[in-house]
Structures are given as C-alpha cells and as structure tokens.
C-alpha cells in the first residue's frame, strides 16, 4: 500500500515536461482506497500527473507552471450527477417558478401566469415548473379551465415537481392534438372529470407523448440562455459531469448537446442515456452504447417501467424483449422503477439477462457495464437482496428525502416510509449505489443530498421518521465517505467511465472541486452548507467564487 506522502505518476517516472498547474496546501480526498489522502495535485494538459506530498509534487513546477495555494481547503474529484434532466433543468431556470415557495394556491398560480402572459407575445408558450398540488390551499391539481382564466391567448404548460404529471390549458391541448375522443396512450393517462367525462388538462406519465406531438416549444435563443444558467449552476456546485436520463433522448437531442458544448455554453461533461423508443434511430445513425468522447458519451438505454395506468407498462415479457434487444446491440439498460412492484420486475428481468450475458462470449459496452435501476424508490430489505442478485447498480436520489421529506411523512404508507430511497439498505446488501439529483425535480446541489444520505434528515428538520416509528429499525444512513463515493467514483462506474474520472489519480481527467470545508471532518449539520469555491474541468479553472486564484 502506498504511503500518503508518495508521489505517483502514471509511469512511475517524471512527466516529460513541467506541470501546467499545481494545487498545493490542500486536503486532497482522492476517493482512491490505496491512497486516500494527499497534500497536492499536479496537472499537465487535461490530466492529473501526480498526487502526493506538497514538497514532492512541487518539484514538477517549471517556468510556466501556475501554482494555487488551496489554503488548507478540501480538494475532491469533480462531482458527478448520475441522473438528471439537463434541458428540462435549463428550461425551468427560465420558466415560471410554480413551486411551493413561489405559489401557495391556484389563485396565486393564475395571477403568476397572468403576469407572465402580460410580458409574453400572444401565441408564445408559457412554461411553468415545480407545482405541487399538495402545497396548494385547494389541495388539488390545477385544471385547463384554471389556466384558461389566466390567459386565453397563450398555450400554457405546467410541469409537476415530480416530472411525471403535466397540466395543459385549452390552447395547449389543441396544439397537442388532444381532444375529447383522444384515447389514453398505453403508457399514461389523460385525466377526465369523474362527473362529466371532460378532459381536465391533467396528463400523467405522458412526457414522451407530448414531446412527440408538440416538438420544441422554446425558441433557440431561450434554450441557449437557459443552458448558460444551467452551466453556471452546475459548475458552482462542483458538478463536472452529468448523466442525462431523458426517456425520450434521441439522435437529435445528442446533436443539441454536441452543439451546445461546441459553442462553449455547456462545459459539463455529459453521458446521455438513449430513449428505448429511439433505439432504431440510434442504430441507423451509427450511435451505439459507449459512442462519443470524454465530453459527450452515449450511455445506457433508458426504459420507463411504470404503474400509472394501474398495470405495469411494459409488462414482464415485453421488458425482457427490450432488455435483450438493447444488449444485443451493445447497450446496457437503465430501467426507471419507482414502486416496489416495478423494482421487483426490473430486478427479475435484469437478473435473467445477467445469466444470459455471463454465458455469452460477446464483448461490447453492454457486457462491460452493469445494468441500472433508476430511483429504486420503494425497496424493503428483501427486495434489496433481490436487486443485489440481479447484478444491477442502483442510481437513486437521497436529495428527494431532504427536499420532499415533509410531504413523504404525510403521504407515504407508514409501513413503507422507512424503505423509501433506501440508500443504507442497498449499500448494506452489497448493491453498487450512485447518486443523482433528478433535477429539475429538486435543486442539483449535491450537498443537501449528501447530508440527507448521512443523517436521513429533511429540509424541515428532524429525521424522516421519528425513533418510535416502526420503520426506524431500518437504518438507511451511510457514512460521509460512502456518500462522497456515491457522488464520485460510484457515479463514474454507473456509466462505465471510472477509468477516466471519479477519483484523483494520475492518468485521470483533471476534473476537481475545491470546497470550503472538509466533508469528512465537519459536523453533520454543516454538510448541507458546504460550497464550492473553485471548479476545475480538464485542468482549466471554469468557475470560482471568493477564492483569490
């Protein structure tokens, strides 16, 4: 085992030329088990070339080397958000905030939409984000008639904070071609009034359906402006890589990301999951799992497994076929599964596929990468054991416990409350776990999520479940070190990029974040307050705040 003071080069020799950047006087948390701590890091080009004691790393300086004194602050690998929705987040940053802190009633919602309509040319879309019917004084979802009262001259779309419900006004319904005789799609529900049978404007699990019918509802200038805000937000949190989990991601979306990165508006590295319904399009465009480079890569095939209609969609035989088709074309699979019934079926299908893959001689991106279960929101211990046997990794969102814990206390079945987003149980069962934010469902700031994973506490204060609650016997907490791992090296493993990022090691990409407090020593309540003071991407400082570098 190496000593913490060792300097390690990829070829155990001095680099061919002096380092471009030295980061010294730092508490380096490498996320490498054999070399967990260091004092300094040297960077040459976009790669880390040395990690170790300050005096030894400083020997790599030359006339043109820039040296940054980190002033004893903690230096971490760039954080990796393993499940988010980047363009939806960009849109929400420019859209109308309809969250609980902005509006508390449908009346306030109407007035907010009306103010936005007064400043928007007639006919242009108004997009609202983050509404929560349980936070409205009326205790119900808004309807198309509520939105029509706010503006008859604009199509209006409101997205629920969960991302799984949408409300359209009458003009927007017309634009989407949804009429009284439109049948429910297989994957979702067009909600109708119980008494009259009229369409209310509320749509459940129909995001892909709307995307196909409406296309883009934002001008390119609006998209680009939102992406600039998105880029700044992610880098300010120390997030240097993100895995976009859009269920409708297509080759056209791939091209949008490519252009945004080429323009410099979006610096964050992206792994884009491919929408299962778009598999043939990807294949016809020559895009397979693992395609791309270190800036933009194509990852798993995303499959939605839902219970919205009352029955699992797709059913188990169809899911088996989807998984087999994905694997045969070189795509590992990421299955969206929230409810315990969905998690069980996902684990069954992936476990069966694991047996087939292990017996196969095929060697491609799918065979080298674990399949994933996204969310795994409801998972009692016996189900966690089944997930482990499946061989799948889980990408889950402890930030939802922090941001939504108060609502979960009220709404989740008591016997299940101790088993939602069960990071501790999954980790104890030996399931590989990575963290994502699911933004824009919640803010993509990793630190409240890490705090909640470590403490199981919510934004309102106090534990998700009180000590006297029966579910309190199941400890879902993890250590700070484990939580950091799940936002770094484990997140890199989740998309198969662990050889290039996720830890501070010579030869890896120089994606780093300097934070104002050492998360491994700070008291737990301070975890959620940690902030990035400098973010480095590929050896280049791309964001800093209040740091004299």
Steps between C-alpha positions, in 0.01 A plus 500: 500500500630847412573747773299826501821690426588307185495677166348277235545546123321286244830348388674544837738748341517876464263645232664600174452871573416717803145506631262770378323528836589414858240495777686504831422534871175309451317227685479272200227236531589271212221235525778247433502231769876439479591868511205678668671824603760734357619860523544602138404420141686573175322539167645483149261582218162354593641219716619448854869406499586486870332473839683504830703710745527870426879518496533214254220610268646852494812356336294470182477879465662679208523859376145499364333302781211663682493419872185540708518499878179328608532644851428171672162451335375163376565396140264233363444331166249692291153392611292288263121526484403151386135579422364836389311664215720778370285674241194481726712660772614769256137567408393518864768761574333728244144388554237606750573375852183329623655324797363509853722789601375711208125426497277352770163490328348458156387862521862612546600269216249663266628846590861393443413361157308817416802717587721285279240516221492880516873500420482226232388549137165336426534149365834427668520220752500562874680228692465451874696258715490339841136525603389274785127451546549397864645845573200686353235614746243336271679166532453406134669515161423806288283440194498632148215730601710652777775570248255631240387763751860619529549545125286406200769622259795271581550125510595416860682196632565431869728216604457337840797503736527120460541523124226241455193722459419794273208740473411667168251776434252476214731662242783265595270196483397608151863542397570146626203360311334377818122507467204354683516179297878454533567160657744458786845400373625165630759658727289769669168659580306796361305589814129566461243651732321223689159663463508630143774299329660820373877521462634698797838584348688279747723241331686224686826343373455653155825693464616300198152514349502880524854526370403309187184705445626847591866489404701797625296765681797729573680734265868416443603826671296401807663158506850644474436756773367228728803282432732785600320515836513121527873493429569760768284319756664160452854636508421711807405176677820325391311270260733429207312205345131424460310201370190614315224244558236628259268215401447655156865580426562467129777559243355851461549561874856367466563761231357776722742406776788481253428849371457648847834359605670615180369854557645507851160557660505159668834396648390212720584152369187311399404137474167487320276201559314391186121480495385140449241608244783654296723194478461454126576868441826473693599187313423654161718798595788271599471595867552212742543481875840650585513717188651846533790641697582638843278804446189326363436127525204278428411283798230254600167445326232659720180298553198637687325240719191656656179421685314818409220322315456244779698231318871476435601649168676335332408159636770248591511314164532829311763625743701183446491562125609863542794402720608223262480732199703767677772256604520347154574846358760585763288713735482429872158585642380755756146424619290771665331323794340689788239273660606176670305298242695667222832456683429127543420450132804704392722290725350180362550601137855622558590192706387273217694711251808482720498120474478522120780755478733298722445198277562702184842555343397845374727783610359848450402807704193318633701201619755724674246724676248425772134549427331756723178551689415869516341632823418168676283724715308231691723214606455292819799288608385179329469692173846651547633144515325422171652811343845384611446159341404669173850648471358843422625827643251745649503871421288669764427847637547564874443869430131419461492396866650836596275716280178297512525326837221703659262396226611137521416497871142595414446298183708182508349184645639471857629145450696617197635831632815340639579342164482791255824595324663231717866591453611324819318173428626486142854577608488237776364243254803553277318680220718755315332835563553835328329830564323740267276800559213435256513877436290695428283297739723644773800730502815324370711616798672175616563611858145488643472156337824382662382642832172311472676176403717531812230615745167404337377845597274733302496868414238564769731355763497169680521148368272379222349260751504549881684248719173350626380425145508127412704577188773662707645154563633508142798733500522657154797721581847465350834648599619828355778314318243267341277792398797677338585180317146480363532851353847433352659165416177298534323746270782456249463122526128540430570617145821303444740797519682408823833460320490867398336686788342474843819502708825693526761273347779552248377441147143603572333815372582806709141565609521638854304709748639700791248537782499723805483222760626145531186284476669211678566701817223762513207445735203353319273808501772689313508248214202659329671840516823401326563707189742484212752783475671376183410251229759362259403314184767333291771694680333836436339720765143540379339649809607666822340709770678686774830326443809705409647278232 
